[in-house]
Amino acid sequence: MTSSVNLLDFDLNGLAAYCETLGEKRFRATQLFRWIHQRGASDFSAMSDLAKSLREKLAGVAHVTALPVITQHESKDGTIKWLFDVGGGNAVEAVFIPEYADDGDDSVLDRGTLCVSSQAGCAVNCRFCSTGHQGFSRNLTTGEIVAQLWFAEHFLRRHLKTDQRVISNVVMMGMGEPLQNYSALVPALRTMLDDHGYGLSRRRVTVSTSGVVPMIDRLARDCPVALAVSLHAPDDVLRDHLVPLNRKYPLDELLTTCARYLEHAPRDFITFEYCMLDGVNDAPEQAQKLIDLVRRHAGEGLRCKFNLIPFNPFPESGLVRSPASRVQSFAKILSDAGIVTTVRKTRGDDIDAACGQLAGDVKDRTRVHERVARQRTVMLHQVGSAVVDANGKTS
Ligand code: SAH
Ligand code: SF4
């Protein structure tokens, strides 16, 4: 299987080009793409409307394979976290966050968000992020990014006993800096948006970035989806410390780029994420400085909302979550200035699935390695194999 191609690596154009190398027409690629992404199929012999000759050809040269699931945890609040093995002792996580609307006696799934990883580890090394503390291992491939959605969507349809779409929103807020893995990210986003793939609207796919300025401009041209920018500080001195990438792309340059992005974006605002750290970035004067900062860029067309994230502590950070009252006062100062501000609910923290807790108690790459090895062994005992595909089949 090593020399064979994983078809999860292709967006529809890529798959069409690949099918051409097999002497097949473009519409065959569309059929194949629909089987894979809309129906969760991985077995070519089951793709009944494809010519038998094509199915046999594909079976010899290609495969559709999800990432091995190391663990799956379900929180009391319905959040589900998967730890996937990406080889070489590395693991990445994806988290499903359901939101239910109460409909009389029944609760109906209103929105299903999947938080997806883009890298194993991260090179940006933000002070408050456990992924950053792990260091950088490697970029995920397009197939590894898409595999998280492919697996989760088709697993959840079976789990919730529905043939309707379950995942309505994707946020690139798992492990890694998506804009430092640009070439793999864009085909993955296109697969999410494609009507023959997951058919998600651009407004419901969000790339979250610590501020890789040139790549924000490229995303505007190549695949403008909703943009969230992790701000965390109202001035360069503090941001240089919290988000070291700020030394390369300082705040004014970043905010000017955000304003430019809005000319192409599917939403008319940028979401600024702000992780609330006790005594570090949560003072009322800092809220006022943030207001001044965004007002300075309003003339360029910058429109924004703030999402305040209560810090999820981990031991090595040496940082503490801001008290709820301080978060509320900070939010009020921003709101009173006319900036829409929300405070993020923490979800799934009983299973370490909250922001910045991804990778849970994993302290460094060596520990990831040990944990992957240990849990793989457990899986092998439980299901006879560590590989579970989207149809729940093990191989
Ligand atoms: N690298 C991208 C996307 C992944 S991080 C980025 O930085 O935007 C997703 C979000 O989780 C970011 O806003 C990040 O600042 C936040 N985050 C990271 N560590 C956190 C922690 N310990 N507590 C709360 N939020 C955290
Ligand atoms: Fe990387 Fe984002 Fe974590 Fe910063 S917050 S280290 S950019 S994953």
CSV table of C-alpha atoms and ligand atoms in Angstrom, one decimal:
chain,number,residue,atom,x,y,z
A,1,MET,CA,0.0,0.0,0.0
A,2,THR,CA,2.9,2.4,0.5
A,3,SER,CA,3.4,3.3,-3.2
A,4,SER,CA,-0.4,3.5,-3.7
A,5,VAL,CA,-2.1,6.9,-3.5
A,6,ASN,CA,-4.5,8.0,-0.8
A,7,LEU,CA,-7.4,9.6,-2.6
A,8,LEU,CA,-8.1,11.8,0.5
A,9,ASP,CA,-5.1,13.8,-0.6
A,10,PHE,CA,-7.0,15.3,-3.6
A,11,ASP,CA,-9.5,18.1,-3.9
A,12,LEU,CA,-11.8,17.5,-6.9
A,13,ASN,CA,-9.5,19.1,-9.4
A,14,GLY,CA,-6.6,17.0,-8.1
A,15,LEU,CA,-8.7,13.9,-8.4
A,16,ALA,CA,-9.7,14.8,-11.9
A,17,ALA,CA,-6.1,15.2,-12.9
A,18,TYR,CA,-5.3,11.9,-11.2
A,19,CYS,CA,-8.1,10.1,-13.0
A,20,GLU,CA,-6.8,11.5,-16.3
A,21,THR,CA,-3.5,9.8,-15.7
A,22,LEU,CA,-5.5,6.6,-15.5
A,23,GLY,CA,-7.2,7.4,-18.8
A,24,GLU,CA,-10.5,8.4,-17.2
A,25,LYS,CA,-12.9,11.3,-17.8
A,26,ARG,CA,-13.4,14.2,-15.4
A,27,PHE,CA,-17.0,13.1,-14.5
A,28,ARG,CA,-15.7,9.8,-13.2
A,29,ALA,CA,-13.6,11.8,-10.7
A,30,THR,CA,-16.8,13.6,-9.6
A,31,GLN,CA,-18.6,10.3,-9.0
A,32,LEU,CA,-15.6,8.9,-7.1
A,33,PHE,CA,-15.3,12.1,-5.0
A,34,ARG,CA,-19.0,11.8,-4.0
A,35,TRP,CA,-18.6,8.2,-3.0
A,36,ILE,CA,-15.7,9.0,-0.8
A,37,HIS,CA,-16.8,12.2,0.8
A,38,GLN,CA,-20.5,12.2,0.7
A,39,ARG,CA,-21.0,8.5,1.4
A,40,GLY,CA,-17.8,7.7,3.4
A,41,ALA,CA,-16.9,4.8,1.1
A,42,SER,CA,-13.4,3.4,1.0
A,43,ASP,CA,-14.0,0.1,-0.8
A,44,PHE,CA,-13.9,0.6,-4.5
A,45,SER,CA,-15.8,-2.6,-5.2
A,46,ALA,CA,-18.9,-1.1,-3.5
A,47,MET,CA,-18.9,2.0,-5.8
A,48,SER,CA,-21.6,0.5,-8.0
A,49,ASP,CA,-22.0,3.2,-10.7
A,50,LEU,CA,-18.3,3.1,-11.6
A,51,ALA,CA,-17.2,0.8,-14.4
A,52,LYS,CA,-15.9,-2.4,-13.1
A,53,SER,CA,-12.6,-1.9,-15.0
A,54,LEU,CA,-12.1,1.5,-13.2
A,55,ARG,CA,-12.8,-0.1,-9.8
A,56,GLU,CA,-10.3,-2.8,-10.5
A,57,LYS,CA,-7.7,-0.3,-11.7
A,58,LEU,CA,-8.2,1.9,-8.6
A,59,ALA,CA,-7.9,-1.1,-6.3
A,60,GLY,CA,-4.4,-1.7,-7.7
A,61,VAL,CA,-3.0,1.9,-7.4
A,62,ALA,CA,-5.1,3.8,-4.9
A,63,HIS,CA,-6.7,3.6,-1.5
A,64,VAL,CA,-8.9,5.7,0.8
A,65,THR,CA,-7.6,5.4,4.3
A,66,ALA,CA,-8.4,7.3,7.5
A,67,LEU,CA,-5.9,7.9,10.3
A,68,PRO,CA,-5.6,5.2,12.9
A,69,VAL,CA,-7.7,6.2,16.0
A,70,ILE,CA,-5.7,5.9,19.2
A,71,THR,CA,-8.4,7.0,21.6
A,72,GLN,CA,-11.9,8.4,21.5
A,73,HIS,CA,-13.3,10.3,24.5
A,74,GLU,CA,-16.9,11.5,24.9
A,75,SER,CA,-17.6,14.4,27.4
A,76,LYS,CA,-20.7,14.7,29.5
A,77,ASP,CA,-21.7,17.7,27.3
A,78,GLY,CA,-21.6,15.6,24.1
A,79,THR,CA,-18.1,16.8,22.9
A,80,ILE,CA,-16.1,14.0,21.4
A,81,LYS,CA,-12.3,14.1,21.1
A,82,TRP,CA,-10.3,11.7,18.9
A,83,LEU,CA,-6.5,11.2,19.1
A,84,PHE,CA,-5.2,10.1,15.7
A,85,ASP,CA,-1.8,8.5,15.1
A,86,VAL,CA,0.1,10.2,12.3
A,87,GLY,CA,3.1,8.0,12.6
A,88,GLY,CA,6.6,8.5,13.9
A,89,GLY,CA,5.4,8.8,17.4
A,90,ASN,CA,3.2,11.8,16.6
A,91,ALA,CA,-0.5,12.2,17.3
A,92,VAL,CA,-3.0,14.9,16.5
A,93,GLU,CA,-6.5,15.6,17.7
A,94,ALA,CA,-9.9,16.5,16.4
A,95,VAL,CA,-12.8,17.6,18.5
A,96,PHE,CA,-16.5,17.5,17.7
A,97,ILE,CA,-18.6,20.1,19.5
A,98,PRO,CA,-22.4,19.7,19.2
A,99,GLU,CA,-24.8,22.5,20.0
A,100,TYR,CA,-28.4,21.5,20.6
A,101,ALA,CA,-31.5,23.6,20.2
A,102,ASP,CA,-34.3,22.6,22.6
A,103,ASP,CA,-37.3,21.5,20.7
A,104,GLY,CA,-39.9,20.6,23.3
A,105,ASP,CA,-39.0,17.2,24.8
A,106,ASP,CA,-36.3,16.6,22.2
A,107,SER,CA,-33.0,18.3,21.7
A,108,VAL,CA,-32.2,18.8,18.1
A,109,LEU,CA,-28.7,19.2,16.8
A,110,ASP,CA,-28.5,22.8,15.7
A,111,ARG,CA,-24.8,23.1,14.8
A,112,GLY,CA,-22.0,20.5,14.7
A,113,THR,CA,-18.5,22.0,14.8
A,114,LEU,CA,-15.4,20.0,14.1
A,115,CYS,CA,-12.1,21.5,15.3
A,116,VAL,CA,-9.4,20.2,13.0
A,117,SER,CA,-5.6,20.0,13.4
A,118,SER,CA,-3.2,21.2,10.7
A,119,GLN,CA,0.2,20.2,12.1
A,120,ALA,CA,1.8,17.8,14.5
A,121,GLY,CA,3.0,20.3,17.1
A,122,CYS,CA,3.5,23.9,16.2
A,123,ALA,CA,6.6,26.1,15.6
A,124,VAL,CA,5.0,29.4,16.7
A,125,ASN,CA,5.4,28.5,20.4
A,126,CYS,CA,2.9,30.8,22.0
A,127,ARG,CA,3.5,31.0,25.8
A,128,PHE,CA,0.0,29.9,26.8
A,129,CYS,CA,-0.5,27.0,24.4
A,130,SER,CA,0.4,23.4,25.2
A,131,THR,CA,0.8,22.5,21.5
A,132,GLY,CA,3.4,25.2,21.2
A,133,HIS,CA,5.2,23.8,24.2
A,134,GLN,CA,5.5,20.4,22.4
A,135,GLY,CA,7.6,22.0,19.6
A,136,PHE,CA,7.1,21.3,15.9
A,137,SER,CA,7.1,17.8,14.5
A,138,ARG,CA,5.7,18.1,11.0
A,139,ASN,CA,3.1,19.4,8.6
A,140,LEU,CA,0.1,17.2,8.0
A,141,THR,CA,-0.7,16.3,4.4
A,142,THR,CA,-4.0,17.3,2.8
A,143,GLY,CA,-5.2,13.7,3.2
A,144,GLU,CA,-4.4,13.8,7.0
A,145,ILE,CA,-6.3,17.1,7.4
A,146,VAL,CA,-9.3,15.8,5.4
A,147,ALA,CA,-9.2,12.4,7.1
A,148,GLN,CA,-10.2,14.0,10.4
A,149,LEU,CA,-13.4,15.4,8.8
A,150,TRP,CA,-14.0,12.3,6.7
A,151,PHE,CA,-13.7,10.0,9.7
A,152,ALA,CA,-15.7,12.2,12.1
A,153,GLU,CA,-18.6,12.9,9.7
A,154,HIS,CA,-19.2,9.3,8.8
A,155,PHE,CA,-18.6,8.0,12.3
A,156,LEU,CA,-21.1,10.5,13.7
A,157,ARG,CA,-23.8,9.7,11.2
A,158,ARG,CA,-23.6,6.1,12.4
A,159,HIS,CA,-23.3,7.0,16.0
A,160,LEU,CA,-26.3,9.4,15.9
A,161,LYS,CA,-28.1,7.0,13.5
A,162,THR,CA,-28.8,9.6,10.8
A,163,ASP,CA,-28.0,9.9,7.1
A,164,GLN,CA,-28.1,13.7,7.3
A,165,ARG,CA,-25.0,15.8,7.5
A,166,VAL,CA,-23.8,16.1,11.1
A,167,ILE,CA,-20.8,18.5,10.8
A,168,SER,CA,-22.0,21.9,9.7
A,169,ASN,CA,-18.9,24.0,10.7
A,170,VAL,CA,-15.2,23.4,10.6
A,171,VAL,CA,-12.7,25.5,12.6
A,172,MET,CA,-9.0,25.1,11.9
A,173,MET,CA,-8.3,25.6,15.6
A,174,GLY,CA,-6.8,22.2,16.6
A,175,MET,CA,-3.1,21.6,16.8
A,176,GLY,CA,-0.8,23.7,14.6
A,177,GLU,CA,-0.7,26.9,12.7
A,178,PRO,CA,-2.7,26.3,9.5
A,179,LEU,CA,-1.1,29.2,7.5
A,180,GLN,CA,2.3,27.7,8.1
A,181,ASN,CA,1.0,24.6,6.2
A,182,TYR,CA,-0.5,26.5,3.4
A,183,SER,CA,0.0,24.1,0.4
A,184,ALA,CA,-1.7,21.3,2.2
A,185,LEU,CA,-4.4,23.5,3.8
A,186,VAL,CA,-5.9,25.0,0.6
A,187,PRO,CA,-6.9,21.7,-1.1
A,188,ALA,CA,-8.3,20.5,2.2
A,189,LEU,CA,-10.4,23.6,2.5
A,190,ARG,CA,-11.6,23.2,-1.1
A,191,THR,CA,-12.7,19.6,-0.4
A,192,MET,CA,-14.7,20.9,2.6
A,193,LEU,CA,-16.4,23.6,0.5
A,194,ASP,CA,-17.0,21.5,-2.6
A,195,ASP,CA,-20.6,20.7,-3.3
A,196,HIS,CA,-19.5,17.2,-4.3
A,197,GLY,CA,-17.5,17.0,-1.1
A,198,TYR,CA,-18.9,18.3,2.2
A,199,GLY,CA,-20.7,21.3,0.7
A,200,LEU,CA,-19.9,23.6,3.7
A,201,SER,CA,-20.4,27.3,3.1
A,202,ARG,CA,-17.4,29.6,3.2
A,203,ARG,CA,-18.9,31.3,6.3
A,204,ARG,CA,-18.9,28.0,8.2
A,205,VAL,CA,-15.3,27.2,7.6
A,206,THR,CA,-12.9,29.2,9.7
A,207,VAL,CA,-9.2,29.4,9.5
A,208,SER,CA,-7.6,30.6,12.8
A,209,THR,CA,-4.2,32.1,12.6
A,210,SER,CA,-1.6,33.6,14.9
A,211,GLY,CA,-1.0,36.1,12.1
A,212,VAL,CA,1.1,34.8,9.2
A,213,VAL,CA,0.6,38.1,7.2
A,214,PRO,CA,1.7,37.0,3.7
A,215,MET,CA,-0.4,33.9,3.9
A,216,ILE,CA,-3.5,35.8,4.9
A,217,ASP,CA,-3.2,37.8,1.7
A,218,ARG,CA,-2.8,34.5,-0.3
A,219,LEU,CA,-5.8,33.0,1.4
A,220,ALA,CA,-7.9,36.0,0.3
A,221,ARG,CA,-7.0,35.2,-3.3
A,222,ASP,CA,-7.0,31.4,-3.2
A,223,CYS,CA,-9.8,30.4,-0.9
A,224,PRO,CA,-11.4,33.1,1.2
A,225,VAL,CA,-13.1,31.5,4.2
A,226,ALA,CA,-14.0,33.0,7.5
A,227,LEU,CA,-10.9,34.3,9.4
A,228,ALA,CA,-10.1,34.3,13.1
A,229,VAL,CA,-7.0,36.0,14.3
A,230,SER,CA,-5.4,35.2,17.6
A,231,LEU,CA,-4.6,38.6,19.1
A,232,HIS,CA,-4.1,38.1,22.8
A,233,ALA,CA,-2.4,41.5,23.4
A,234,PRO,CA,-3.1,45.1,22.7
A,235,ASP,CA,0.5,46.2,22.0
A,236,ASP,CA,3.6,44.8,20.4
A,237,VAL,CA,5.7,44.5,23.6
A,238,LEU,CA,3.3,42.1,25.2
A,239,ARG,CA,2.4,40.3,21.9
A,240,ASP,CA,6.1,39.8,21.1
A,241,HIS,CA,6.3,37.9,24.3
A,242,LEU,CA,3.0,35.9,24.1
A,243,VAL,CA,3.0,35.2,20.4
A,244,PRO,CA,6.6,35.2,19.2
A,245,LEU,CA,5.5,35.5,15.5
A,246,ASN,CA,4.6,39.1,16.3
A,247,ARG,CA,8.3,40.0,16.1
A,248,LYS,CA,8.0,39.2,12.4
A,249,TYR,CA,4.5,40.6,11.7
A,250,PRO,CA,3.7,43.3,14.3
A,251,LEU,CA,0.2,44.4,15.2
A,252,ASP,CA,-0.3,47.3,12.8
A,253,GLU,CA,0.8,45.3,9.8
A,254,LEU,CA,-1.4,42.4,10.9
A,255,LEU,CA,-4.5,44.6,11.4
A,256,THR,CA,-4.0,46.3,8.0
A,257,THR,CA,-3.8,42.9,6.4
A,258,CYS,CA,-7.0,41.9,8.2
A,259,ALA,CA,-8.8,44.9,6.8
A,260,ARG,CA,-7.6,43.9,3.3
A,261,TYR,CA,-8.8,40.4,3.8
A,262,LEU,CA,-12.3,41.6,4.4
A,263,GLU,CA,-12.5,42.8,0.8
A,264,HIS,CA,-12.7,39.1,-0.1
A,265,ALA,CA,-14.0,37.4,3.0
A,266,PRO,CA,-17.4,35.7,3.2
A,267,ARG,CA,-18.2,37.5,6.5
A,268,ASP,CA,-17.9,41.3,7.0
A,269,PHE,CA,-15.8,41.0,10.2
A,270,ILE,CA,-12.7,39.3,11.5
A,271,THR,CA,-13.0,37.4,14.8
A,272,PHE,CA,-10.2,38.4,17.2
A,273,GLU,CA,-9.5,35.7,19.7
A,274,TYR,CA,-8.1,36.8,23.0
A,275,CYS,CA,-7.0,34.3,25.6
A,276,MET,CA,-7.6,35.8,29.1
A,277,LEU,CA,-4.5,35.5,31.3
A,278,ASP,CA,-4.7,36.6,34.9
A,279,GLY,CA,-2.6,39.7,35.5
A,280,VAL,CA,-1.0,39.5,32.0
A,281,ASN,CA,-3.5,40.9,29.4
A,282,ASP,CA,-6.8,41.3,31.3
A,283,ALA,CA,-6.6,44.8,32.8
A,284,PRO,CA,-9.2,47.5,32.0
A,285,GLU,CA,-6.5,49.7,30.5
A,286,GLN,CA,-5.6,46.9,28.1
A,287,ALA,CA,-9.2,46.7,27.0
A,288,GLN,CA,-9.1,50.4,26.3
A,289,LYS,CA,-5.8,50.0,24.3
A,290,LEU,CA,-7.5,47.3,22.2
A,291,ILE,CA,-10.3,49.6,21.4
A,292,ASP,CA,-7.8,52.3,20.3
A,293,LEU,CA,-5.9,49.7,18.2
A,294,VAL,CA,-8.9,48.5,16.3
A,295,ARG,CA,-10.3,52.1,15.9
A,296,ARG,CA,-6.9,53.2,14.3
A,297,HIS,CA,-7.6,50.6,11.6
A,298,ALA,CA,-11.3,51.3,11.1
A,299,GLY,CA,-10.6,53.8,8.4
A,300,GLU,CA,-8.9,51.0,6.4
A,301,GLY,CA,-12.2,49.0,6.6
A,302,LEU,CA,-11.4,46.8,9.6
A,303,ARG,CA,-14.5,45.4,11.2
A,304,CYS,CA,-14.2,42.9,14.0
A,305,LYS,CA,-15.7,40.9,16.8
A,306,PHE,CA,-13.9,39.8,19.9
A,307,ASN,CA,-14.1,36.3,21.3
A,308,LEU,CA,-12.6,36.1,24.8
A,309,ILE,CA,-11.3,32.7,25.7
A,310,PRO,CA,-10.8,31.7,29.3
A,311,PHE,CA,-7.2,30.3,29.5
A,312,ASN,CA,-7.1,26.6,29.9
A,313,PRO,CA,-4.1,26.1,32.2
A,314,PHE,CA,-1.4,23.5,31.9
A,315,PRO,CA,1.4,23.1,34.4
A,316,GLU,CA,4.5,24.3,32.5
A,317,SER,CA,2.9,27.6,31.3
A,318,GLY,CA,3.2,29.3,34.7
A,319,LEU,CA,0.0,31.2,33.8
A,320,VAL,CA,-3.4,31.4,35.4
A,321,ARG,CA,-6.9,31.8,34.1
A,322,SER,CA,-8.4,35.3,34.6
A,323,PRO,CA,-11.3,35.2,37.2
A,324,ALA,CA,-14.7,35.2,35.5
A,325,SER,CA,-15.5,38.7,37.0
A,326,ARG,CA,-12.4,40.1,35.3
A,327,VAL,CA,-13.4,38.5,32.0
A,328,GLN,CA,-16.9,40.0,32.3
A,329,SER,CA,-15.5,43.5,33.0
A,330,PHE,CA,-13.1,43.3,30.1
A,331,ALA,CA,-16.0,42.2,27.8
A,332,LYS,CA,-18.1,45.0,29.0
A,333,ILE,CA,-15.5,47.7,28.2
A,334,LEU,CA,-15.3,46.3,24.7
A,335,SER,CA,-19.1,46.0,24.3
A,336,ASP,CA,-19.7,49.5,25.6
A,337,ALA,CA,-17.3,50.8,22.9
A,338,GLY,CA,-19.6,49.1,20.3
A,339,ILE,CA,-17.5,46.1,19.7
A,340,VAL,CA,-19.5,42.8,19.6
A,341,THR,CA,-17.8,40.6,22.2
A,342,THR,CA,-18.5,37.1,23.3
A,343,VAL,CA,-16.9,34.9,26.0
A,344,ARG,CA,-16.2,31.4,24.8
A,345,LYS,CA,-17.9,28.6,26.7
A,346,THR,CA,-15.4,25.9,27.6
A,347,ARG,CA,-16.6,22.7,26.2
A,348,GLY,CA,-15.2,19.2,26.8
A,349,ASP,CA,-12.8,20.2,29.6
A,350,ASP,CA,-13.6,17.0,31.5
A,351,ILE,CA,-11.9,15.2,28.6
A,352,ASP,CA,-9.1,17.8,28.0
A,353,ALA,CA,-10.7,18.8,24.7
A,354,ALA,CA,-10.8,22.6,25.4
A,355,CYS,CA,-8.7,25.1,23.5
A,356,GLY,CA,-5.0,24.7,24.1
A,357,GLN,CA,-5.5,21.5,26.0
A,358,LEU,CA,-5.3,19.4,22.9
A,359,ALA,CA,-2.7,16.7,23.4
A,360,GLY,CA,-4.0,16.6,27.0
A,361,ASP,CA,-1.3,15.6,29.4
A,362,VAL,CA,1.2,15.0,26.7
A,363,LYS,CA,4.2,17.1,27.7
A,364,ASP,CA,6.6,16.6,24.8
A,365,ARG,CA,7.2,14.6,21.7
A,366,THR,CA,8.9,11.8,23.7
A,367,ARG,CA,5.8,11.5,25.8
A,368,VAL,CA,3.6,11.5,22.7
A,369,HIS,CA,5.6,8.7,21.4
A,370,GLU,CA,5.2,6.7,24.6
A,371,ARG,CA,1.5,7.4,24.7
A,372,VAL,CA,1.0,6.4,21.1
A,373,ALA,CA,2.8,3.2,21.7
A,374,ARG,CA,0.9,2.4,24.9
A,375,GLN,CA,-2.5,3.2,23.6
A,376,ARG,CA,-1.9,1.5,20.3
A,377,THR,CA,-1.3,-1.7,22.3
A,378,VAL,CA,-4.5,-1.2,24.1
A,379,MET,CA,-6.4,-0.7,20.8
A,380,LEU,CA,-4.8,-3.8,19.4
A,381,HIS,CA,-6.2,-5.8,22.3
A,382,GLN,CA,-9.6,-4.2,22.1
A,383,VAL,CA,-10.4,-4.3,18.4
A,384,GLY,CA,-7.7,-6.5,16.9
A,385,SER,CA,-6.3,-3.5,15.0
A,386,ALA,CA,-5.4,0.1,15.4
A,387,VAL,CA,-6.9,1.1,12.0
A,388,VAL,CA,-10.6,1.9,12.0
A,389,ASP,CA,-12.0,3.3,8.8
A,390,ALA,CA,-15.0,5.7,8.5
A,391,ASN,CA,-17.3,2.8,8.2
A,392,GLY,CA,-16.1,1.4,11.5
A,393,LYS,CA,-14.3,-1.4,9.7
A,394,THR,CA,-11.0,-2.3,11.1
A,395,SER,CA,-8.2,-3.5,8.9
B,1,SAH,N1,-2.5,28.2,15.5
B,1,SAH,C1,-3.8,28.8,15.3
B,1,SAH,C2,-4.9,27.8,15.5
B,1,SAH,C3,-4.8,26.8,16.6
B,1,SAH,S1,-4.9,27.5,18.2
B,1,SAH,C4,-4.0,30.0,16.2
B,1,SAH,O1,-3.1,30.3,17.1
B,1,SAH,O2,-4.9,30.8,16.0
B,1,SAH,C5,-6.6,27.9,18.4
B,1,SAH,C6,-7.0,28.9,19.5
B,1,SAH,O3,-6.8,28.3,20.8
B,1,SAH,C7,-6.2,30.1,19.4
B,1,SAH,O4,-6.9,31.3,19.5
B,1,SAH,C8,-5.3,30.0,20.6
B,1,SAH,O5,-4.8,31.2,21.0
B,1,SAH,C9,-6.1,29.3,21.6
B,1,SAH,N2,-5.4,28.7,22.7
B,1,SAH,C10,-4.2,28.1,22.6
B,1,SAH,N3,-3.8,27.7,23.8
B,1,SAH,C11,-4.8,28.0,24.7
B,1,SAH,C12,-5.1,27.8,26.1
B,1,SAH,N4,-4.2,27.2,26.8
B,1,SAH,N5,-6.2,28.2,26.6
B,1,SAH,C13,-7.1,28.9,25.8
B,1,SAH,N6,-7.0,29.1,24.5
B,1,SAH,C14,-5.8,28.7,23.9
B,2,SF4,FE1,0.7,27.4,17.5
B,2,SF4,FE2,-1.8,28.5,17.7
B,2,SF4,FE3,-0.7,27.2,19.8
B,2,SF4,FE4,0.3,29.5,19.0
B,2,SF4,S1,-1.8,29.1,19.8
B,2,SF4,S2,1.5,27.7,19.5
B,2,SF4,S3,0.1,29.4,16.8
B,2,SF4,S4,-1.2,26.3,17.8
